[in-house]
Amino acid sequence: MGKLRYFLSAAAALATFSTASPVKTSSFHYDPPSKVEWEACDDHVRCANLSVPLDWNKPQGKQISIAMAMIPAANPEKRIGYLMVNPGGPGASSLNLINAGKEFLMSTPLHQYFDILGPGPRGTEGSTPVKCDPEPWNRRYPETPQTEAEFQEMLQVFHDRGESCVNQKDNDILYFVDTISVAKDLEAVRIALGDEKMNYIGFSYGTQLGAQYTELFPHNIRAIVLDGIMDHSRSGPDLWGPESNGYEVTVNQFFDWCAKNNTCALHKVKDLPAKFDSFIDRANNSPIPAPSCLNKTSEVYPCFENATGNEILRAFQTAVCFPYPETGSVGGWVGMSELLQQAMYKNDASAFSAVKYASNTGYDMSYAAIFCQDAPRSNWTSIDFKIKSDVGAVATPHTRGIGEVWYLDALCMNWPTPVRNPPRSLAPSFAGRNMSTPILLVNALYDPETPIQFALNVHRQLGDQNAHLVIRNGSGHTSYDHVGETHRAINKYLVSLDVPETGAMYED
Ligand SMILES: *[C@@H]1O[C@H](CO)[C@@H](O)[C@H](O)[C@H]1NC(C)=O
Ligand SMILES: *[C@@H]1O[C@H](CO)[C@@H](O)[C@H](O)[C@H]1NC(C)=O
Ligand SMILES: *[C@@H]1O[C@H](CO)[C@@H](O)[C@H](O)[C@H]1NC(C)=O
Ligand SMILES: *[C@@H]1O[C@H](CO)[C@@H](O)[C@H](O)[C@H]1NC(C)=O
Ligand SMILES: *[C@@H]1O[C@H](CO)[C@@H](O)[C@H](O)[C@H]1NC(C)=O
Ligand SMILES: *[C@@H]1O[C@H](CO)[C@@H](O)[C@H](O)[C@H]1NC(C)=O
Ligand SMILES: *[C@@H]1O[C@H](CO)[C@@H](O)[C@H](O)[C@H]1NC(C)=O
């Protein structure tokens, strides 16, 4: 999610097979260092830090600090417990979700019943962030290498990105940011806050975290919602294929909407899909200027002074995540269509230009470090990349196979830390289980980052006695941020443990 910071609102980001035995759940032990002391840190928000072991296999070893932000329940008499939230990424800060999303969260019924809590995931802002030298993160590379030389140039940049983190001082966290460690941190937070049952809502990558928490600690759960489902049983082509397909079908929904709806800035453009394709070709031949990226007071600053077609396709994936006017940060597809018009017809692609890093911490660094500890070191060759481009051009002609998985697969090939949490099916762990209240899985039919195929597969891994899957008949990545039928069903589940039937289809 190249342009995540700009297009993303409070919630959401992405977000992987296998022969495995069930995961053992009995060995966890945590003694909270002391009582958690909350401090007021923003209007309505309280903050605290908690120490947890760097390495959960060495509980007495080095400790790290994770930050927590919390909005207390408005109605203490009706209070059910804590509701932990995770915004996804991976790499997004839960503190930002609570602070930036506070007005929205406080407008929901959940605010009456829950202390809404963002435990900062380890390795992200506020919670012992991963550190890297920004230089190689600000270097361009051939995104769709067509020759051995271009392929090697791409690998060199990604190698340098990994080394830029290895070379930082006091950066042990780099080796311990896998999702199992984060799930154990959630359990530590739950114990430190009084050992109440877990309530959780995870968006995008936060669904993988929630699923891995459920696998490890099934008996400590009251209610879990996974919104915008990541499938960690997949890797390589099995991850890339459905994800790029989800992006393509969502872009087609955008084109259809635009042709029908005069609030779209490109409504009058004849054959927008073909014009979009030639615009991407033009930008790949000669990058489109991004003047606001040089303007220090602009909200997109700092970013690259121009954007290539492939870079625009990366950013556009995040942009189509938010169709409704009140979701995302630019006014849904209406606002996004104006930005696309500006890029296509006014030679200004500022909104789609890639972020530049100015310090040694940042979203993309945490994102890479976490994802690559959960993903295999794939063996793509330069020939594979050439073939992937050809496959992408046929299977997904407008988006060309480009997107998060395209990037992450290449980035993780030579990532310097060991894989701690490789992709595998959850099925063996859930085979003999019967959860007292099934967890709730939610996905849109047209999701550009976590396609509906992922949700279907995760539901099959968990089994219907353990998880119910509901679907929103619409576009976008995650559903809770739009107040519609899906949002209301999630509230009802979390408050009343009213579990909708699998297969329920909501209109919005
Ligand atoms: C948490 O730790 C950070 C970094 O050490 C510090 O700046 C912050 O004030 C702490 N927050 C609280 C509530 O203690
Ligand atoms: C046009 O799109 C807007 C924004 O998504 C939506 O609110 C409106 O209902 C749509 N109008 C029609 C006629 O579909
Ligand atoms: C820089 O951005 C600010 C805020 O968007 C805007 O008001 C200003 O006109 C811009 N300056 C230039 C030179 O474009
Ligand atoms: C695009 O920006 C790069 C610097 O990032 C610059 O070297 C190149 O000349 C620019 N290209 C165009 C067409 O503006
Ligand atoms: C990549 O190749 C190595 C050596 O041939 C092999 O051990 C490894 O399993 C391969 N990884 C994948 C993901 O295929
Ligand atoms: C799960 O438990 C419920 C209630 O105890 C029971 O009705 C159901 O048959 C059980 N399902 C399985 C798959 O064991
Ligand atoms: C989804 O909504 C469209 C109209 O917006 C409708 O034509 C279609 O039948 C619906 N699909 C399902 C599976 O309900």
XYZ file of C-alpha atoms and ligand atoms in Angstrom:
606
model
C 0.000 0.000 0.000
C 2.323 2.619 -1.352
C 0.051 5.577 -0.753
C -1.411 4.165 2.391
C -0.882 7.245 4.497
C -2.906 9.382 2.102
C -5.770 7.186 0.962
C -6.241 5.204 4.134
C -8.648 6.335 6.809
C -8.782 4.828 10.244
C -9.122 1.176 9.385
C -7.638 -1.290 6.915
C -4.649 -2.431 4.861
C -3.593 -6.020 3.461
C -2.773 -7.941 3.970
C -0.381 -16.506 3.139
C 0.213 -23.520 3.317
C 0.997 -27.010 3.891
C 1.604 -29.858 6.079
C 1.359 -28.938 9.720
C 0.329 -30.385 13.030
C -2.003 -28.579 15.441
C -0.456 -25.754 17.407
C -0.056 -26.417 21.149
C -1.882 -23.945 23.338
C -0.879 -24.963 26.841
C 2.592 -23.513 27.304
C 1.828 -19.786 27.627
C 2.738 -17.982 30.820
C 2.942 -14.235 31.518
C 3.400 -12.329 34.773
C 2.546 -8.677 34.194
C 5.416 -6.525 35.511
C 2.996 -4.305 37.486
C -0.486 -2.860 37.381
C -1.198 -0.998 34.120
C -1.291 2.759 34.815
C -3.406 4.695 32.312
C -2.580 8.330 31.547
C -4.783 10.799 29.698
C -3.005 11.358 26.373
C -5.609 12.924 24.072
C -9.253 13.971 24.373
C -11.169 10.844 25.426
C -8.065 8.675 24.950
C -5.897 7.057 27.631
C -2.459 5.584 27.072
C -0.131 3.123 28.795
C 2.895 1.014 27.968
C 3.421 -2.651 28.768
C 6.637 -4.707 28.900
C 6.645 -8.072 27.176
C 9.517 -10.416 26.312
C 11.326 -9.768 23.039
C 11.421 -13.533 22.494
C 8.412 -15.422 23.903
C 10.671 -18.512 24.186
C 12.817 -16.565 26.648
C 10.299 -14.916 28.984
C 13.037 -13.822 31.426
C 15.236 -12.407 28.660
C 15.256 -8.949 27.125
C 11.960 -7.043 27.432
C 10.396 -4.644 24.928
C 7.725 -1.987 25.359
C 4.417 -1.953 23.549
C 2.115 1.078 23.606
C -1.623 0.932 24.195
C -4.326 3.540 23.548
C -7.847 3.163 24.895
C -11.223 4.896 24.729
C -13.120 3.972 27.903
C -16.692 2.670 27.612
C -19.230 5.518 27.676
C -21.663 3.547 29.830
C -19.799 1.771 32.642
C -22.999 0.017 33.788
C -23.366 -1.708 30.447
C -19.663 -2.435 30.087
C -18.923 -5.878 28.604
C -15.133 -5.687 28.574
C -12.229 -4.593 26.438
C -12.525 -4.662 22.665
C -9.081 -4.918 21.088
C -8.683 -3.573 17.561
C -5.987 -4.050 14.936
C -5.864 -1.860 11.833
C -3.862 -4.215 9.604
C -0.966 -3.460 7.310
C 0.897 -5.227 8.737
C 2.775 -2.298 10.143
C -0.059 0.142 10.811
C -0.112 1.612 14.296
C -3.080 0.818 16.538
C -2.441 4.120 18.295
C -3.202 5.911 15.029
C -6.350 3.830 14.607
C -7.578 4.907 18.038
C -6.560 8.549 17.698
C -7.515 9.134 14.056
C -10.554 6.864 14.203
C -11.813 8.068 17.570
C -14.761 10.150 16.350
C -16.010 7.276 14.232
C -15.474 4.668 16.966
C -17.232 6.878 19.532
C -20.221 7.234 17.190
C -20.792 3.455 17.164
C -22.802 1.452 19.739
C -19.553 -0.344 20.631
C -18.476 2.762 22.532
C -21.318 2.213 25.020
C -20.269 -1.339 25.870
C -16.537 -1.643 25.420
C -13.279 -0.061 26.440
C -11.965 0.184 22.883
C -8.294 -0.690 22.997
C -5.485 -0.510 20.476
C -2.528 -2.525 21.651
C 0.280 -1.351 19.377
C 1.658 -4.312 17.470
C 5.367 -4.890 18.226
C 7.665 -3.397 15.619
C 5.298 -0.521 14.755
C 5.212 3.120 15.783
C 5.185 3.501 19.589
C 5.818 -0.217 20.192
C 9.567 -0.663 19.706
C 9.441 0.125 15.980
C 11.648 -1.626 13.453
C 14.401 0.749 12.319
C 16.033 0.971 8.893
C 18.116 3.517 6.985
C 15.663 5.312 4.676
C 18.077 5.621 1.714
C 17.382 2.304 -0.067
C 13.662 2.659 0.787
C 13.667 5.851 -1.269
C 15.434 4.273 -4.240
C 13.473 3.303 -7.354
C 13.819 -0.084 -9.013
C 12.416 -1.907 -12.064
C 9.030 -3.021 -10.722
C 8.288 -5.393 -13.589
C 11.746 -6.646 -14.588
C 11.822 -8.000 -18.150
C 15.523 -8.897 -18.332
C 18.066 -10.594 -16.061
C 19.800 -7.225 -15.562
C 16.583 -5.491 -14.472
C 15.761 -8.430 -12.189
C 19.214 -8.182 -10.532
C 18.796 -4.435 -10.106
C 15.469 -4.980 -8.352
C 16.951 -7.668 -6.057
C 19.857 -5.361 -5.193
C 17.536 -2.609 -4.002
C 15.540 -5.100 -1.879
C 18.759 -6.617 -0.504
C 19.906 -3.129 0.472
C 16.571 -2.431 2.149
C 16.966 -5.496 4.372
C 20.611 -4.702 5.159
C 19.618 -1.130 6.045
C 17.631 -2.593 8.987
C 20.252 -5.191 10.020
C 22.765 -2.356 10.306
C 20.745 -0.265 12.804
C 21.693 -0.228 16.490
C 19.314 -1.642 19.149
C 17.129 -3.245 16.520
C 16.724 -6.820 17.884
C 12.995 -6.405 17.295
C 13.681 -6.961 13.573
C 14.046 -10.699 14.314
C 10.859 -11.058 16.424
C 7.959 -9.414 14.604
C 6.170 -12.542 13.354
C 2.423 -12.747 13.900
C 2.642 -15.517 16.544
C 4.717 -13.185 18.731
C 2.146 -10.424 18.201
C -0.714 -12.819 19.103
C 1.110 -13.682 22.355
C 1.442 -9.960 23.064
C -2.355 -9.650 22.746
C -2.719 -12.461 25.305
C -0.275 -10.659 27.610
C -2.333 -7.464 27.321
C -5.522 -9.420 28.101
C -3.919 -10.929 31.242
C -2.384 -7.622 32.360
C -5.783 -5.915 32.109
C -7.529 -8.288 34.507
C -7.900 -11.574 32.660
C -11.320 -10.816 31.130
C -12.395 -12.773 28.016
C -11.075 -11.505 24.673
C -13.188 -9.338 22.373
C -11.416 -8.410 19.167
C -11.976 -6.866 15.770
C -9.177 -7.132 13.233
C -9.088 -5.521 9.811
C -7.183 -6.907 6.843
C -3.829 -8.275 8.121
C -5.460 -7.915 11.567
C -7.634 -10.889 10.525
C -4.545 -13.093 10.298
C -3.534 -11.905 13.746
C -7.036 -12.632 15.086
C -7.085 -16.092 13.483
C -3.673 -16.960 14.925
C -4.779 -15.679 18.342
C -7.910 -17.860 18.097
C -5.755 -20.853 17.176
C -3.520 -20.334 20.225
C -6.029 -19.248 22.873
C -9.507 -20.559 21.950
C -10.686 -20.819 25.560
C -10.059 -17.185 26.441
C -12.391 -15.712 23.807
C -15.830 -14.136 24.023
C -16.155 -12.666 20.490
C -13.860 -12.183 17.494
C -14.594 -10.370 14.231
C -12.298 -10.721 11.222
C -13.110 -8.087 8.577
C -11.333 -8.268 5.169
C -9.874 -11.774 5.408
C -6.207 -12.614 4.862
C -5.472 -16.303 4.120
C -2.123 -17.290 5.636
C -2.322 -20.789 4.147
C -1.244 -19.323 0.819
C 2.038 -18.185 -0.698
C 3.586 -17.611 -4.110
C 1.219 -17.864 -7.083
C -1.654 -19.041 -4.804
C -1.507 -15.740 -2.960
C -0.748 -13.540 -5.963
C -3.384 -14.960 -8.337
C -6.540 -14.316 -6.249
C -5.194 -11.035 -4.892
C -4.481 -9.572 -8.329
C -7.856 -10.887 -9.500
C -9.566 -9.127 -6.558
C -7.872 -5.875 -7.537
C -8.953 -6.244 -11.184
C -12.606 -7.075 -10.481
C -12.828 -4.107 -8.094
C -11.356 -1.745 -10.678
C -13.980 -3.042 -13.128
C -16.657 -2.211 -10.523
C -15.184 1.290 -10.316
C -15.335 1.699 -14.108
C -18.969 0.492 -14.144
C -19.920 2.835 -11.318
C -18.234 5.725 -13.086
C -20.076 5.085 -16.363
C -23.447 5.048 -14.537
C -23.000 7.682 -11.856
C -22.536 11.381 -12.612
C -20.800 12.066 -9.294
C -17.759 10.410 -10.900
C -15.388 13.093 -12.242
C -14.647 10.853 -15.259
C -18.329 10.075 -15.952
C -18.248 11.682 -19.386
C -15.054 9.991 -20.536
C -15.873 7.542 -23.316
C -14.407 4.081 -22.788
C -12.646 4.937 -19.522
C -11.052 1.467 -19.157
C -9.127 1.859 -22.440
C -8.156 5.446 -21.579
C -6.949 4.266 -18.173
C -4.759 1.587 -19.830
C -3.164 4.035 -22.234
C -2.612 6.494 -19.372
C -0.677 3.797 -17.430
C 1.416 3.055 -20.570
C 2.116 6.764 -21.032
C 3.179 7.147 -17.382
C 5.482 4.135 -17.699
C 7.130 5.718 -20.735
C 7.434 9.128 -19.113
C 6.506 9.582 -15.446
C 3.658 12.015 -14.627
C 4.778 15.036 -12.551
C 3.720 15.176 -8.899
C 4.152 18.859 -7.966
C 2.561 18.655 -4.500
C 5.227 16.150 -3.497
C 7.695 19.052 -3.404
C 5.309 21.334 -1.471
C 6.085 21.081 2.241
C 2.637 22.212 3.316
C 0.774 19.764 1.096
C -0.756 16.753 2.837
C 0.976 14.284 0.533
C 4.516 15.629 1.191
C 7.105 14.026 1.140
C 6.804 11.868 -1.973
C 8.488 11.377 -5.359
C 8.438 14.311 -7.797
C 6.834 12.129 -10.462
C 5.068 8.779 -10.704
C 5.408 5.882 -13.174
C 2.440 3.873 -14.392
C 3.406 0.912 -12.213
C 3.734 3.153 -9.159
C 0.306 4.598 -9.908
C -1.132 1.058 -10.123
C 0.318 0.290 -6.672
C -1.253 3.397 -5.129
C -4.526 2.930 -7.018
C -5.013 -0.449 -5.284
C -5.256 1.317 -1.936
C -7.364 4.078 -3.479
C -10.106 1.682 -4.679
C -10.339 0.178 -1.173
C -12.818 2.874 -0.120
C -15.919 3.287 -2.304
C -18.279 5.053 0.099
C -17.938 8.845 0.387
C -17.363 8.728 4.168
C -14.618 6.073 3.994
C -10.936 6.513 3.238
C -9.331 9.942 3.376
C -10.275 11.468 0.010
C -14.065 11.095 -0.081
C -14.490 7.599 -1.460
C -14.651 6.880 -5.192
C -16.087 10.352 -5.858
C -13.011 12.095 -4.429
C -10.687 9.476 -5.868
C -12.122 9.994 -9.371
C -11.183 13.689 -9.156
C -7.615 12.761 -8.250
C -7.492 10.288 -11.135
C -8.822 12.937 -13.499
C -6.073 15.267 -12.308
C -3.475 12.595 -13.062
C -4.934 11.560 -16.433
C -5.868 14.973 -17.823
C -4.057 17.645 -15.785
C -0.592 16.109 -15.659
C -0.578 16.012 -11.818
C -0.210 12.570 -10.203
C 0.664 13.924 -6.743
C -1.994 11.774 -5.082
C -0.563 8.571 -6.570
C 3.145 9.243 -6.144
C 5.135 6.943 -3.828
C 5.883 8.027 -0.236
C 9.425 9.080 0.628
C 10.945 8.315 4.039
C 12.719 10.969 6.048
C 13.511 9.021 9.222
C 14.665 5.551 10.223
C 11.179 4.338 11.130
C 8.106 4.149 8.927
C 5.103 2.145 7.846
C 6.782 0.391 4.888
C 9.727 -0.736 7.027
C 7.485 -2.314 9.678
C 5.265 -3.746 6.925
C 8.189 -5.480 5.216
C 9.768 -6.780 8.417
C 6.511 -8.290 9.712
C 5.241 -9.709 6.426
C 8.606 -11.276 5.519
C 8.814 -13.146 8.853
C 5.460 -14.732 7.964
C 6.253 -15.498 4.305
C 8.572 -17.991 2.622
C 11.726 -16.932 0.780
C 10.197 -17.601 -2.637
C 12.430 -18.722 -5.472
C 11.228 -16.483 -8.283
C 13.692 -16.144 -11.164
C 13.979 -13.425 -13.798
C 12.147 -15.753 -16.205
C 9.346 -16.166 -13.635
C 9.000 -12.388 -13.422
C 8.794 -12.068 -17.181
C 6.117 -14.802 -17.246
C 4.253 -13.141 -14.350
C 4.041 -9.933 -16.398
C 2.642 -11.863 -19.356
C 0.140 -13.712 -17.139
C -0.876 -10.460 -15.443
C -1.472 -8.760 -18.807
C -3.887 -11.529 -19.837
C -5.589 -12.388 -16.525
C -5.845 -8.845 -15.154
C -5.459 -6.485 -18.145
C -6.098 -3.160 -16.360
C -3.999 -3.841 -13.252
C -1.371 -6.136 -14.883
C -0.694 -8.350 -11.865
C 0.754 -5.419 -9.952
C -0.151 -4.903 -6.323
C 0.881 -5.702 -2.790
C 1.692 -9.374 -3.326
C 3.741 -8.650 -6.441
C 5.869 -6.288 -4.352
C 6.039 -8.367 -1.171
C 6.970 -11.602 -2.960
C 9.963 -9.872 -4.530
C 10.899 -7.957 -1.393
C 10.855 -11.057 0.830
C 13.030 -13.173 -1.520
C 16.245 -12.145 0.213
C 14.946 -10.591 3.425
C 17.690 -11.028 6.059
C 15.761 -12.457 9.025
C 14.616 -16.066 9.478
C 11.015 -16.986 8.614
C 9.387 -17.584 12.006
C 5.755 -18.089 11.042
C 5.557 -19.735 7.607
C 2.246 -20.071 5.771
C 0.175 -23.089 6.827
C -3.427 -24.177 7.067
C -5.362 -23.580 10.279
C -7.416 -26.727 9.597
C -5.397 -29.204 11.732
C -5.716 -26.988 14.824
C -9.467 -26.490 14.436
C -10.421 -29.991 13.308
C -11.502 -31.259 16.730
C -12.812 -27.973 18.090
C -16.246 -26.611 18.795
C -16.162 -22.973 19.877
C -18.932 -21.888 22.249
C -19.570 -18.828 20.083
C -18.308 -19.047 16.518
C -16.086 -16.177 15.399
C -17.418 -13.886 12.662
C -15.757 -13.635 9.227
C -16.721 -10.688 7.016
C -15.674 -9.894 3.435
C -16.842 -7.805 0.507
C -17.626 -9.584 -2.754
C -15.287 -7.220 -4.643
C -12.216 -6.677 -2.458
C -9.056 -5.306 -4.097
C -6.667 -6.595 -1.390
C -8.229 -9.598 0.348
C -10.399 -11.258 -2.318
C -13.498 -13.261 -1.394
C -11.612 -16.495 -2.267
C -9.429 -15.934 0.821
C -12.502 -15.661 3.072
C -14.040 -18.789 1.589
C -10.829 -20.726 2.198
C -10.328 -19.491 5.775
C -13.948 -20.405 6.566
C -13.243 -23.958 5.319
C -10.060 -24.180 7.417
C -11.870 -23.126 10.598
C -15.068 -25.117 10.044
C -18.612 -23.750 10.376
C -18.842 -24.835 14.027
C -15.984 -22.400 14.745
C -16.600 -19.521 12.318
C -19.484 -18.054 10.331
C -18.842 -16.176 7.072
C -20.999 -13.265 5.931
C -20.592 -11.269 2.725
C -21.207 -7.672 1.738
C -22.505 -7.414 -1.818
C -20.306 -4.454 -2.699
C -16.791 -3.192 -3.291
C -13.955 -2.203 -0.998
C -11.506 -3.522 1.533
C -13.125 -4.137 4.944
C -16.725 -3.297 5.781
C -17.039 -1.891 9.304
C -16.070 1.681 8.361
C -19.303 2.191 6.377
C -22.469 2.321 8.467
C -24.706 -0.174 6.669
C -26.192 -3.631 7.195
C -22.783 -5.262 7.599
C -21.678 -2.742 10.198
C -24.889 -3.300 12.147
C -24.508 -7.100 12.029
C -20.988 -6.748 13.440
C -22.267 -4.563 16.298
C -25.049 -7.063 17.091
C -22.559 -9.926 17.165
C -20.096 -8.111 19.411
C -22.712 -6.770 21.827
C -25.285 -9.593 21.930
C -23.335 -12.586 20.603
C -25.992 -12.821 17.918
C -24.126 -14.846 15.255
C -25.483 -14.423 11.696
C -25.839 -17.492 9.504
C -23.008 -18.368 7.146
C -23.772 -17.148 3.655
C -25.802 -14.108 4.794
C -25.496 -11.506 2.035
C -25.760 -7.820 3.009
C -26.451 -5.019 0.573
C -24.054 -2.494 2.161
C 5.312 5.057 26.728
O 6.687 5.016 26.328
C 7.030 6.099 25.476
C 8.456 5.869 24.974
O 9.301 5.522 26.025
C 6.891 7.416 26.233
O 7.211 8.492 25.395
C 5.458 7.550 26.680
O 5.292 8.703 27.453
C 5.014 6.349 27.490
N 3.584 6.467 27.723
C 3.047 6.307 28.936
C 1.582 6.500 29.000
O 3.702 6.010 29.918
C -23.686 7.595 -7.103
O -22.557 7.387 -6.261
C -22.730 7.971 -4.975
C -21.401 7.856 -4.241
O -20.983 6.518 -4.125
C -23.877 7.282 -4.246
O -24.071 7.883 -2.988
C -25.154 7.403 -5.084
O -26.184 6.637 -4.488
C -24.911 6.889 -6.501
N -26.085 7.191 -7.309
C -26.663 6.268 -8.041
C -27.840 6.749 -8.856
O -26.280 5.085 -8.085
C 1.161 23.959 -1.202
O 0.132 23.253 -0.549
C -0.772 24.096 0.177
C -1.727 23.187 0.971
O -2.379 22.274 0.104
C -1.480 25.034 -0.794
O -2.349 25.878 -0.082
C -0.441 25.859 -1.555
O -1.080 26.638 -2.546
C 0.581 24.964 -2.224
N 1.653 25.743 -2.788
C 1.984 25.701 -4.062
C 3.135 26.546 -4.484
O 1.374 25.007 -4.883
C 11.265 11.905 -12.412
O 11.913 12.105 -11.173
C 13.280 11.699 -11.153
C 13.795 11.915 -9.734
O 13.059 11.148 -8.828
C 14.082 12.510 -12.148
O 15.434 12.044 -12.154
C 13.476 12.335 -13.551
O 14.134 13.211 -14.446
C 11.997 12.705 -13.504
N 11.403 12.402 -14.810
C 10.520 13.198 -15.378
C 9.985 12.782 -16.721
O 10.141 14.213 -14.848
C 13.772 -22.476 -2.746
O 14.905 -23.265 -3.102
C 15.557 -23.884 -1.996
C 16.823 -24.548 -2.523
O 16.552 -25.199 -3.726
C 14.589 -24.853 -1.316
O 15.215 -25.420 -0.173
C 13.353 -24.068 -0.868
O 12.404 -24.947 -0.299
C 12.735 -23.328 -2.047
N 11.662 -22.467 -1.546
C 10.466 -22.455 -2.090
C 9.510 -21.533 -1.439
O 10.166 -23.135 -3.051
C -20.828 -28.377 19.077
O -21.513 -28.148 20.310
C -22.913 -27.940 20.133
C -23.503 -27.565 21.476
O -22.881 -28.252 22.518
C -23.564 -29.205 19.547
O -24.916 -28.977 19.313
C -22.869 -29.510 18.211
O -23.372 -30.744 17.676
C -21.349 -29.617 18.385
N -20.740 -29.723 17.066
C -19.675 -30.492 16.824
C -19.145 -30.452 15.409
O -19.118 -31.162 17.674
C -25.642 -7.981 -5.574
O -26.237 -6.746 -5.914
C -26.590 -6.608 -7.277
C -27.161 -5.225 -7.492
O -26.416 -4.276 -6.862
C -27.614 -7.644 -7.661
O -27.885 -7.539 -9.042
C -27.067 -9.031 -7.360
O -28.064 -10.008 -7.600
C -26.614 -9.113 -5.895
N -25.935 -10.391 -5.690
C -26.239 -11.212 -4.704
C -25.437 -12.494 -4.653
O -27.079 -10.950 -3.881
